[in-house]
Short mmCIF file of C-alpha atoms and ligand atoms in Angstrom, two decimals:
data_model
loop_
_atom_site.label_atom_id
_atom_site.label_comp_id
_atom_site.label_asym_id
_atom_site.label_seq_id
_atom_site.Cartn_x
_atom_site.Cartn_y
_atom_site.Cartn_z
CA VAL A 77 24.91 30.23 27.46
CA SER A 78 24.31 26.50 28.00
CA ARG A 79 28.01 25.89 28.56
CA GLU A 80 27.90 28.57 31.24
CA ALA A 81 24.91 26.79 32.80
CA ALA A 82 26.92 23.56 32.82
CA LYS A 83 29.87 25.23 34.58
CA ARG A 84 27.59 26.90 37.07
CA ALA A 85 25.72 23.68 37.83
CA ALA A 86 28.97 21.78 38.49
CA ALA A 87 30.30 24.62 40.63
CA ARG A 88 27.19 24.86 42.76
CA LYS A 89 27.03 21.08 43.24
CA SER A 90 30.63 21.01 44.52
CA CYS A 91 29.71 23.39 47.32
CA GLU A 92 27.53 20.69 48.86
CA TRP A 93 30.81 19.34 50.27
CA VAL A 94 31.60 22.67 51.96
CA ALA A 95 30.85 22.66 55.68
CA ASP A 96 30.92 25.20 58.50
CA GLY A 97 34.41 26.00 59.81
CA MET A 98 36.28 24.77 56.75
CA ALA A 99 39.42 26.27 55.25
CA LEU A 100 39.02 26.12 51.47
CA GLY A 101 41.26 26.33 48.44
CA LEU A 102 39.64 28.39 45.70
CA GLY A 103 40.56 27.60 42.10
CA THR A 104 40.99 29.81 39.06
CA GLY A 105 39.03 30.18 35.83
CA SER A 106 35.50 30.65 34.59
CA THR A 107 34.12 27.57 36.39
CA ALA A 108 35.90 28.31 39.67
CA PHE A 109 34.38 31.79 39.38
CA HIS A 110 30.97 30.25 40.06
CA VAL A 111 32.41 28.34 43.04
CA VAL A 112 33.60 31.60 44.59
CA GLU A 113 30.14 33.12 44.06
CA ARG A 114 28.47 30.16 45.78
CA VAL A 115 30.98 30.19 48.66
CA ALA A 116 30.23 33.89 49.15
CA GLU A 117 26.51 33.05 49.38
CA LEU A 118 27.27 30.44 52.04
CA VAL A 119 29.28 33.03 53.99
CA ARG A 120 26.39 35.49 53.74
CA ASP A 121 24.10 32.75 55.03
CA GLY A 122 26.29 32.50 58.14
CA MET A 123 28.81 29.76 57.38
CA ARG A 124 32.25 30.45 58.86
CA LEU A 125 34.74 29.82 56.06
CA THR A 126 38.25 30.95 55.26
CA ALA A 127 40.02 30.46 51.96
CA VAL A 128 43.32 30.48 50.13
CA ALA A 129 43.11 31.68 46.52
CA THR A 130 45.06 30.07 43.68
CA SER A 131 45.53 33.35 41.78
CA ARG A 132 45.38 37.10 42.16
CA ALA A 133 42.23 37.16 40.04
CA THR A 134 40.46 34.71 42.36
CA ALA A 135 41.73 36.56 45.44
CA GLU A 136 40.29 39.79 44.09
CA GLN A 137 36.92 38.18 43.35
CA ALA A 138 36.80 36.46 46.75
CA ARG A 139 37.76 39.59 48.66
CA GLY A 140 35.20 41.59 46.71
CA CYS A 141 32.39 39.31 47.78
CA GLY A 142 33.32 39.09 51.43
CA ILE A 143 35.25 35.81 51.72
CA GLU A 144 37.97 35.88 54.38
CA LEU A 145 41.29 35.10 52.73
CA ARG A 146 44.52 33.64 54.08
CA GLU A 147 47.95 33.29 52.52
CA LEU A 148 48.94 29.68 51.90
CA ASP A 149 51.68 29.95 54.53
CA GLU A 150 49.16 31.09 57.13
CA VAL A 151 47.48 27.69 57.10
CA GLU A 152 48.91 24.27 57.81
CA SER A 153 46.39 22.50 55.63
CA LEU A 154 43.08 23.04 53.90
CA ASP A 155 39.96 20.94 54.27
CA LEU A 156 38.91 21.11 50.64
CA CYS A 157 40.08 22.64 47.38
CA ILE A 158 37.64 23.17 44.50
CA ASP A 159 39.08 24.02 41.08
CA GLY A 160 38.42 23.74 37.36
CA ALA A 161 40.42 21.83 34.76
CA ASP A 162 41.16 21.97 31.07
CA GLU A 163 40.97 18.21 30.52
CA VAL A 164 39.96 15.24 32.68
CA ASP A 165 40.70 11.66 31.66
CA PRO A 166 38.79 8.51 32.71
CA ALA A 167 41.28 7.89 35.56
CA GLY A 168 40.69 11.39 36.94
CA HIS A 169 44.10 12.72 35.85
CA LEU A 170 44.00 16.35 34.76
CA ILE A 171 45.53 18.97 32.56
CA LYS A 172 45.38 22.40 34.16
CA GLY A 173 46.94 25.77 33.47
CA GLY A 174 44.83 27.15 30.65
CA GLY A 175 44.45 30.19 32.88
CA GLY A 176 48.17 30.23 33.69
CA ALA A 177 47.69 29.56 37.41
CA LEU A 178 48.91 25.95 37.50
CA THR A 179 51.76 26.35 39.99
CA ARG A 180 49.65 27.93 42.71
CA GLU A 181 46.78 25.59 41.83
CA LYS A 182 48.98 22.54 42.36
CA MET A 183 50.43 23.87 45.62
CA VAL A 184 47.02 24.75 47.03
CA ALA A 185 45.50 21.44 45.89
CA LEU A 186 48.35 19.52 47.54
CA ALA A 187 47.77 21.39 50.79
CA ALA A 188 44.14 20.26 50.80
CA ARG A 189 42.85 16.98 52.18
CA GLU A 190 40.58 16.71 49.18
CA LEU A 191 40.43 18.15 45.65
CA ILE A 192 37.11 18.44 43.84
CA ILE A 193 37.26 19.24 40.13
CA VAL A 194 34.39 21.11 38.52
CA ALA A 195 34.04 21.42 34.75
CA ASP A 196 31.61 21.31 31.89
CA ALA A 197 31.30 17.86 30.33
CA GLY A 198 33.26 19.03 27.27
CA LYS A 199 36.44 18.80 29.37
CA ARG A 200 36.13 15.02 29.63
CA VAL A 201 38.55 13.30 27.20
CA GLU A 202 39.62 9.72 26.61
CA ARG A 203 43.31 10.66 26.51
CA LEU A 204 44.94 13.83 27.89
CA GLY A 205 46.86 16.20 25.67
CA LEU A 206 45.46 15.35 22.24
CA ALA A 207 43.20 18.38 21.96
CA PHE A 208 44.77 20.70 24.54
CA ARG A 209 48.39 21.78 24.76
CA LEU A 210 49.98 20.99 28.11
CA PRO A 211 50.81 24.22 30.00
CA LEU A 212 54.10 24.42 31.88
CA GLU A 213 55.21 27.36 34.00
CA ILE A 214 58.81 28.20 33.16
CA LEU A 215 61.25 30.78 34.48
CA SER A 216 61.53 33.94 32.39
CA PHE A 217 65.31 33.55 32.68
CA GLY A 218 66.65 31.62 29.71
CA VAL A 219 63.26 30.98 28.13
CA ALA A 220 64.71 30.10 24.73
CA HIS A 221 66.97 27.46 26.30
CA THR A 222 64.12 25.92 28.28
CA LEU A 223 61.89 25.83 25.20
CA ARG A 224 64.65 24.07 23.22
CA ARG A 225 65.10 21.52 25.98
CA LEU A 226 61.39 20.79 25.86
CA GLU A 227 61.47 19.99 22.14
CA ARG A 228 62.18 16.33 22.79
CA PHE A 229 58.74 16.01 24.43
CA GLY A 230 56.69 17.70 21.69
CA GLU A 231 56.19 21.15 20.22
CA PRO A 232 56.75 23.86 22.80
CA THR A 233 55.43 27.38 22.23
CA LEU A 234 55.71 30.40 24.47
CA ARG A 235 52.31 31.78 25.48
CA LEU A 236 51.92 35.40 24.38
CA GLN A 237 49.59 38.22 25.34
CA SER A 238 47.52 39.90 22.63
CA SER A 239 50.20 42.63 22.55
CA GLY A 240 52.70 40.00 21.44
CA ALA A 241 54.71 40.22 24.69
CA PRO A 242 55.17 37.00 26.71
CA TYR A 243 52.30 36.16 29.06
CA VAL A 244 53.45 36.71 32.66
CA THR A 245 52.12 34.58 35.53
CA ASP A 246 51.29 35.79 39.06
CA ASN A 247 54.74 34.43 39.99
CA GLY A 248 56.53 36.48 37.32
CA GLY A 249 57.13 33.39 35.18
CA CYS A 250 56.21 32.49 31.62
CA ILE A 251 53.96 29.74 30.25
CA CYS A 252 55.05 27.19 27.68
CA ASP A 253 52.17 25.42 25.94
CA LEU A 254 53.55 22.04 24.93
CA ARG A 255 51.80 20.16 22.14
CA LEU A 256 52.09 16.44 22.81
CA PRO A 257 51.61 14.83 19.37
CA ASP A 258 50.27 11.56 20.82
CA GLY A 259 48.82 12.95 24.03
CA VAL A 260 49.58 10.98 27.19
CA ALA A 261 48.12 7.65 28.27
CA ALA A 262 46.62 7.53 31.76
CA ALA A 263 49.33 5.08 32.86
CA ASP A 264 52.08 7.52 31.84
CA VAL A 265 50.74 10.77 33.31
CA ALA A 266 52.60 10.60 36.62
CA ALA A 267 55.93 9.72 34.99
CA LEU A 268 55.63 12.48 32.40
CA ASP A 269 54.77 14.99 35.12
CA ARG A 270 57.89 13.99 37.08
CA THR A 271 60.13 14.06 34.01
CA LEU A 272 58.96 17.49 32.85
CA ARG A 273 59.40 18.96 36.33
CA LEU A 274 63.04 17.87 36.23
CA VAL A 275 63.83 19.97 33.14
CA PRO A 276 65.91 22.97 34.28
CA GLY A 277 63.87 26.15 33.87
CA VAL A 278 60.56 24.37 34.36
CA VAL A 279 58.82 25.55 37.52
CA GLU A 280 55.74 23.35 37.37
CA CYS A 281 53.82 21.10 35.01
CA GLY A 282 50.09 21.30 34.28
CA LEU A 283 49.61 17.54 34.65
CA PHE A 284 47.78 16.73 37.90
CA PRO A 285 48.06 12.94 38.33
CA ASP A 286 46.02 11.20 41.02
CA MET A 287 45.03 14.43 42.70
CA ALA A 288 41.29 14.75 42.15
CA ARG A 289 39.14 12.90 44.67
CA ARG A 290 35.87 13.79 42.97
CA VAL A 291 35.07 15.06 39.47
CA ILE A 292 31.82 16.96 38.97
CA LEU A 293 30.83 17.50 35.36
CA GLY A 294 28.04 19.85 34.38
CA HIS A 295 25.88 19.26 31.33
CA ASP A 296 24.20 21.81 29.08
CA ASP A 297 20.76 21.03 30.48
CA GLY A 298 21.99 22.00 33.95
CA SER A 299 22.29 18.41 35.23
CA VAL A 300 25.51 17.18 36.85
CA SER A 301 27.35 13.89 37.18
CA VAL A 302 29.58 13.20 40.15
CA THR A 303 32.41 10.67 39.85
CA GLU A 304 34.36 9.50 42.86
CA VAL A 305 37.93 8.75 41.87
CA SER A 306 39.27 5.68 43.63
C1 A5P B 1036 43.80 27.83 35.42
O1 A5P B 1036 45.16 27.89 35.40
C2 A5P B 1036 43.32 26.51 34.93
O2 A5P B 1036 43.93 25.42 35.49
C3 A5P B 1036 41.82 26.43 35.06
O3 A5P B 1036 41.44 25.70 36.15
C4 A5P B 1036 41.33 25.85 33.82
O4 A5P B 1036 41.88 26.60 32.76
C5 A5P B 1036 39.83 25.80 33.73
O5 A5P B 1036 39.30 27.04 33.40
P1 A5P B 1036 37.81 27.20 32.94
O6 A5P B 1036 36.96 26.77 34.09
O7 A5P B 1036 37.69 28.68 32.66
O8 A5P B 1036 37.62 26.38 31.72
#
């Protein structure tokens, strides 16, 4: 319950940066869920907002609570994207993709002038990738070959559904969860992201280097801390 309060507090705080007339990017996951709820309240209170969702699940939630949605290609840019993360390091670099939506999340975040990350304080780590496996979206074509190619970076595993079948993303791809035995130092995040994206079969990498402008962490007592990333 307290973790939920932390997520909710961070999510609600982030919406203080939402202003009338904005086009928003809406993230995916249990923390972003609270962002969508708060944005819907703002719309009900009369704010004119439009949004691009980073997943089908978020689109469904947003539509259900009256937020006007656009496709990414219907907008030239977004004013602000608010999303969750699986890990945040001291430099503000992120691991995302625990929910499998990393490709759309990265595209929507890049289309936005500003990315705000909302998370419970447990997501803050000293070094990315030690506790959480790095998600990569990979093509379903030739999965075994792509996984083998990824072995030189760590221990790749194919994400499965509870039925045992491969997990399928909104884009029809698969997810490889890559265990990085030594994690990744802040100084190496951008290079590792580039290198992994060059592996044939890899669609996108869950490393988000230098993308967050502001990180809002919620604590169990409902307080929040806001860090501006320089
Ligand atoms: C979705 O693909 C992820 O990037 C999420 O943003 C991330 O998993 C955070 O989710 P929670 O807010 O549910 O922890």
